[in-house]
Amino acid sequence: KQEVTQIPAALSVPEGENLVLNCSFTDSAIYNLQWFRQDPGKGLTSLLLIQSSQREQTSGRLNASLDKSSGRSTLYIAASQPGDSATYLCAPGGGADGLTFGKGTHLIIQP
Amino acid sequence: DGGITQSPKYLFRKEGQNVTLSCEQNLNHDAMYWYRQDPGQGLRLIYYSQIVNDFQKGDIAEGYSVSREKKESFPLTVTSAQKNPTAFYLCASSPFSGTGRQYEQYFGPGTRLTVT
């Protein structure tokens, strides 16, 4: 069964810093991996989707990489802003039967 | 606007009562999913459906039931058999090609259920 670990569990940094969120998963037989953002009390917003054949995907200040063979993905956030404060969730997808989620990284960007 | 709607946003029920959570999507997606989120835990899959009139149990299906009579709708019933029903429930959908590939999932705003 797929298990997903996200490190760190929480992170607080001053505005403007570049930061890296880490995700590891135990089963490398995945089709893709999604990164989501969740604001308190809200649903999930999809940030990036990396297909298993891709090494990385970029959207604005966000860059996600995927090393399928080692079971790792990282989300890089450049020039962080207070509006980036949220919980970030990693979810590898093994098929049409749903995603497996980590517990997330709770990020606070200090103004 | 295309998207996923869940209603109501907040739901309160007495212990022993069944309750149904609504999920509707107008994205023309084939697959729909229900997840449960508890504080300090990752989202866990309850049920999923890849086509109309067909659905499968996820990791924590006990105490829940679903139906998929229309492509747009995937209601979840929390029965009195669910021991700890208080949680945040999230519905999602994605395209499905039939080949088993996993496509991008889109989520609704969630329903917070409190049972006392």
Tab-separated table of C-alpha atoms in Angstrom:
chain	number	residue	atom	x	y	z
A	1	LYS	CA	0.000	0.000	0.000
A	2	GLN	CA	1.278	3.438	-0.931
A	3	GLU	CA	2.547	5.559	1.948
A	4	VAL	CA	3.376	9.236	1.582
A	5	THR	CA	5.585	11.296	3.877
A	6	GLN	CA	5.960	15.052	3.715
A	7	ILE	CA	8.828	16.908	5.337
A	8	PRO	CA	8.829	19.288	7.092
A	9	ALA	CA	5.442	19.064	8.788
A	10	ALA	CA	5.523	22.803	9.415
A	11	LEU	CA	7.653	25.672	8.195
A	12	SER	CA	7.728	29.371	9.028
A	13	VAL	CA	9.960	31.706	7.017
A	14	PRO	CA	10.197	35.430	6.318
A	15	GLU	CA	8.783	36.810	3.112
A	16	GLY	CA	11.041	36.658	0.060
A	17	GLU	CA	12.812	33.408	0.830
A	18	ASN	CA	13.029	30.525	-1.606
A	19	LEU	CA	11.924	27.257	-0.046
A	20	VAL	CA	11.639	23.556	-0.757
A	21	LEU	CA	8.947	21.177	0.396
A	22	ASN	CA	9.700	17.470	0.280
A	23	CYS	CA	7.504	14.472	-0.479
A	24	SER	CA	8.495	10.801	-0.451
A	25	PHE	CA	6.402	7.785	-1.406
A	26	THR	CA	6.957	4.067	-1.037
A	27	ASP	CA	5.501	2.639	-4.269
A	28	SER	CA	7.168	3.977	-7.415
A	29	ALA	CA	4.511	2.441	-9.713
A	30	ILE	CA	2.651	5.712	-10.169
A	31	TYR	CA	1.119	7.379	-13.195
A	32	ASN	CA	1.567	10.919	-11.921
A	33	LEU	CA	1.867	13.097	-8.839
A	34	GLN	CA	-0.151	16.143	-7.877
A	35	TRP	CA	0.715	18.985	-5.565
A	36	PHE	CA	-2.193	20.772	-3.908
A	37	ARG	CA	-2.695	23.795	-1.744
A	38	GLN	CA	-5.303	23.886	1.026
A	39	ASP	CA	-6.339	27.037	2.860
A	40	PRO	CA	-7.953	26.637	6.310
A	41	GLY	CA	-11.470	25.219	6.074
A	42	LYS	CA	-11.350	25.071	2.291
A	43	GLY	CA	-11.111	22.464	-0.420
A	44	LEU	CA	-7.944	21.583	-2.313
A	45	THR	CA	-6.552	23.650	-5.156
A	46	SER	CA	-4.416	21.790	-7.678
A	47	LEU	CA	-1.053	23.498	-8.169
A	48	LEU	CA	0.907	21.170	-10.408
A	49	LEU	CA	0.509	17.767	-12.008
A	50	ILE	CA	3.625	15.848	-13.030
A	51	GLN	CA	3.202	12.826	-15.259
A	52	SER	CA	5.414	9.839	-14.474
A	53	SER	CA	7.347	10.402	-17.707
A	54	GLN	CA	8.223	13.980	-16.715
A	55	ARG	CA	11.034	15.171	-14.476
A	56	GLU	CA	9.575	18.538	-13.554
A	57	GLN	CA	6.714	20.952	-14.067
A	58	THR	CA	6.592	24.719	-13.585
A	59	SER	CA	3.813	27.200	-12.931
A	60	GLY	CA	4.792	30.779	-12.125
A	61	ARG	CA	6.912	30.790	-8.965
A	62	LEU	CA	6.303	27.091	-8.391
A	63	ASN	CA	8.447	24.264	-9.678
A	64	ALA	CA	7.837	20.616	-8.890
A	65	SER	CA	10.265	17.813	-9.616
A	66	LEU	CA	9.702	14.080	-9.655
A	67	ASP	CA	12.200	11.266	-9.212
A	68	LYS	CA	9.942	8.277	-9.625
A	69	SER	CA	12.618	5.625	-9.163
A	70	SER	CA	13.658	6.973	-5.772
A	71	GLY	CA	10.108	7.814	-4.723
A	72	ARG	CA	10.658	11.520	-4.227
A	73	SER	CA	9.140	14.806	-5.289
A	74	THR	CA	9.967	18.350	-4.295
A	75	LEU	CA	7.991	21.563	-4.570
A	76	TYR	CA	10.129	24.666	-4.929
A	77	ILE	CA	8.542	28.032	-4.144
A	78	ALA	CA	10.512	31.060	-5.285
A	79	ALA	CA	10.346	34.483	-3.664
A	80	SER	CA	7.732	33.474	-1.106
A	81	GLN	CA	4.871	35.839	-0.269
A	82	PRO	CA	2.440	35.996	2.689
A	83	GLY	CA	-0.306	34.813	0.321
A	84	ASP	CA	1.580	31.535	-0.076
A	85	SER	CA	0.713	30.656	3.513
A	86	ALA	CA	-1.316	27.436	3.407
A	87	THR	CA	-0.987	23.689	3.793
A	88	TYR	CA	0.678	21.978	0.841
A	89	LEU	CA	-0.264	18.400	0.036
A	90	CYS	CA	1.500	15.860	-2.131
A	91	ALA	CA	-0.473	13.020	-3.759
A	92	PRO	CA	0.931	10.312	-6.016
A	93	GLY	CA	-1.603	8.628	-8.283
A	94	GLY	CA	-1.374	4.905	-9.003
A	95	GLY	CA	-4.398	4.508	-11.246
A	96	ALA	CA	-8.041	5.512	-11.566
A	97	ASP	CA	-8.741	4.460	-7.990
A	98	GLY	CA	-7.886	7.730	-6.305
A	99	LEU	CA	-4.885	9.509	-4.853
A	100	THR	CA	-2.880	8.788	-1.729
A	101	PHE	CA	-2.149	11.856	0.344
A	102	GLY	CA	0.563	12.850	2.759
A	103	LYS	CA	-0.297	14.791	5.907
A	104	GLY	CA	0.971	17.974	4.347
A	105	THR	CA	3.382	20.788	5.116
A	106	HIS	CA	1.864	23.728	6.992
A	107	LEU	CA	3.606	26.814	5.624
A	108	ILE	CA	3.602	30.282	7.160
A	109	ILE	CA	5.237	33.191	5.356
A	110	GLN	CA	5.931	36.065	7.725
A	111	PRO	CA	5.426	39.582	6.286
B	1	ASP	CA	-18.309	28.418	-14.567
B	2	GLY	CA	-17.316	24.784	-14.550
B	3	GLY	CA	-16.609	23.188	-11.229
B	4	ILE	CA	-17.647	20.990	-8.347
B	5	THR	CA	-20.259	22.021	-5.823
B	6	GLN	CA	-20.813	20.458	-2.421
B	7	SER	CA	-23.724	21.229	-0.192
B	8	PRO	CA	-24.239	22.131	2.499
B	9	LYS	CA	-21.005	23.723	3.699
B	10	TYR	CA	-21.791	22.864	7.330
B	11	LEU	CA	-24.015	20.013	8.503
B	12	PHE	CA	-25.052	19.079	12.016
B	13	ARG	CA	-26.701	15.803	12.943
B	14	LYS	CA	-27.594	13.815	16.013
B	15	GLU	CA	-25.921	10.502	16.606
B	16	GLY	CA	-27.878	7.619	15.098
B	17	GLN	CA	-29.196	9.577	12.113
B	18	ASN	CA	-28.205	8.960	8.524
B	19	VAL	CA	-27.127	12.020	6.550
B	20	THR	CA	-26.504	12.552	2.817
B	21	LEU	CA	-23.842	14.887	1.452
B	22	SER	CA	-24.310	16.277	-2.022
B	23	CYS	CA	-21.652	16.486	-4.757
B	24	GLU	CA	-22.354	17.820	-8.248
B	25	GLN	CA	-19.925	18.519	-11.098
B	26	ASN	CA	-20.382	20.158	-14.491
B	27	LEU	CA	-16.912	19.349	-15.806
B	28	ASN	CA	-18.161	16.347	-17.791
B	29	HIS	CA	-15.762	14.146	-15.826
B	30	ASP	CA	-16.311	10.412	-15.751
B	31	ALA	CA	-14.664	9.660	-12.406
B	32	MET	CA	-15.759	10.982	-9.019
B	33	TYR	CA	-14.333	10.451	-5.539
B	34	TRP	CA	-15.141	10.994	-1.884
B	35	TYR	CA	-12.410	11.649	0.670
B	36	ARG	CA	-12.488	12.242	4.388
B	37	GLN	CA	-10.094	14.600	6.186
B	38	ASP	CA	-9.441	14.554	9.927
B	39	PRO	CA	-7.147	16.918	11.841
B	40	GLY	CA	-3.524	15.830	11.641
B	41	GLN	CA	-4.237	13.149	9.052
B	42	GLY	CA	-4.010	12.994	5.298
B	43	LEU	CA	-7.080	12.671	3.138
B	44	ARG	CA	-8.447	9.138	3.017
B	45	LEU	CA	-10.474	7.653	0.176
B	46	ILE	CA	-14.014	6.522	1.020
B	47	TYR	CA	-15.559	5.564	-2.326
B	48	TYR	CA	-14.919	6.219	-5.986
B	49	SER	CA	-16.830	5.802	-9.219
B	50	GLN	CA	-15.354	5.594	-12.690
B	51	ILE	CA	-18.625	5.383	-14.642
B	52	VAL	CA	-22.347	5.780	-14.034
B	53	ASN	CA	-24.012	2.963	-12.076
B	54	ASP	CA	-20.671	1.614	-10.883
B	55	PHE	CA	-18.600	2.404	-7.809
B	56	GLN	CA	-15.884	0.835	-5.659
B	57	LYS	CA	-14.933	0.948	-2.007
B	58	GLY	CA	-11.908	2.928	-0.964
B	59	ASP	CA	-9.775	2.486	2.126
B	60	ILE	CA	-12.423	3.477	4.697
B	61	ALA	CA	-15.825	2.590	3.185
B	62	GLU	CA	-17.347	1.033	6.317
B	63	GLY	CA	-20.360	3.026	7.517
B	64	TYR	CA	-20.753	4.899	4.214
B	65	SER	CA	-22.800	4.341	1.058
B	66	VAL	CA	-22.905	6.026	-2.345
B	67	SER	CA	-24.869	6.017	-5.589
B	68	ARG	CA	-23.983	7.133	-9.114
B	69	GLU	CA	-27.209	7.385	-11.087
B	70	LYS	CA	-26.076	10.394	-13.103
B	71	LYS	CA	-22.671	11.385	-14.440
B	72	GLU	CA	-22.896	14.764	-12.718
B	73	SER	CA	-23.828	13.560	-9.247
B	74	PHE	CA	-22.193	11.360	-6.603
B	75	PRO	CA	-23.987	11.673	-3.234
B	76	LEU	CA	-22.463	10.194	-0.079
B	77	THR	CA	-24.593	8.862	2.774
B	78	VAL	CA	-23.032	8.691	6.209
B	79	THR	CA	-24.938	5.990	8.040
B	80	SER	CA	-25.426	5.440	11.751
B	81	ALA	CA	-22.941	2.564	11.449
B	82	GLN	CA	-20.067	5.004	10.961
B	83	LYS	CA	-18.432	5.185	14.389
B	84	ASN	CA	-16.690	8.551	14.056
B	85	PRO	CA	-18.559	10.534	11.402
B	86	THR	CA	-17.462	14.020	12.457
B	87	ALA	CA	-14.986	15.137	9.788
B	88	PHE	CA	-14.417	17.319	6.731
B	89	TYR	CA	-15.666	15.575	3.573
B	90	LEU	CA	-14.250	16.392	0.168
B	91	CYS	CA	-15.566	15.391	-3.233
B	92	ALA	CA	-13.367	15.285	-6.322
B	93	SER	CA	-13.638	14.451	-10.004
B	94	SER	CA	-11.310	13.698	-12.891
B	95	PRO	CA	-11.436	12.655	-16.531
B	96	PHE	CA	-11.125	8.933	-17.058
B	97	SER	CA	-9.975	7.327	-20.260
B	98	GLY	CA	-10.740	3.747	-19.327
B	99	THR	CA	-7.112	2.727	-19.552
B	100	GLY	CA	-6.524	2.969	-15.833
B	101	ARG	CA	-4.468	6.128	-16.028
B	102	GLN	CA	-4.867	8.712	-13.293
B	103	TYR	CA	-5.653	12.219	-14.501
B	104	GLU	CA	-5.683	15.503	-12.632
B	105	GLN	CA	-8.219	15.595	-9.826
B	106	TYR	CA	-10.300	18.648	-9.063
B	107	PHE	CA	-11.841	19.184	-5.648
B	108	GLY	CA	-14.992	20.763	-4.322
B	109	PRO	CA	-15.104	23.174	-1.350
B	110	GLY	CA	-15.990	20.445	1.152
B	111	THR	CA	-18.713	19.782	3.725
B	112	ARG	CA	-17.939	19.884	7.429
B	113	LEU	CA	-20.102	17.340	9.231
B	114	THR	CA	-20.543	17.460	12.990
B	115	VAL	CA	-22.376	14.640	14.751
B	116	THR	CA	-23.253	15.001	18.441
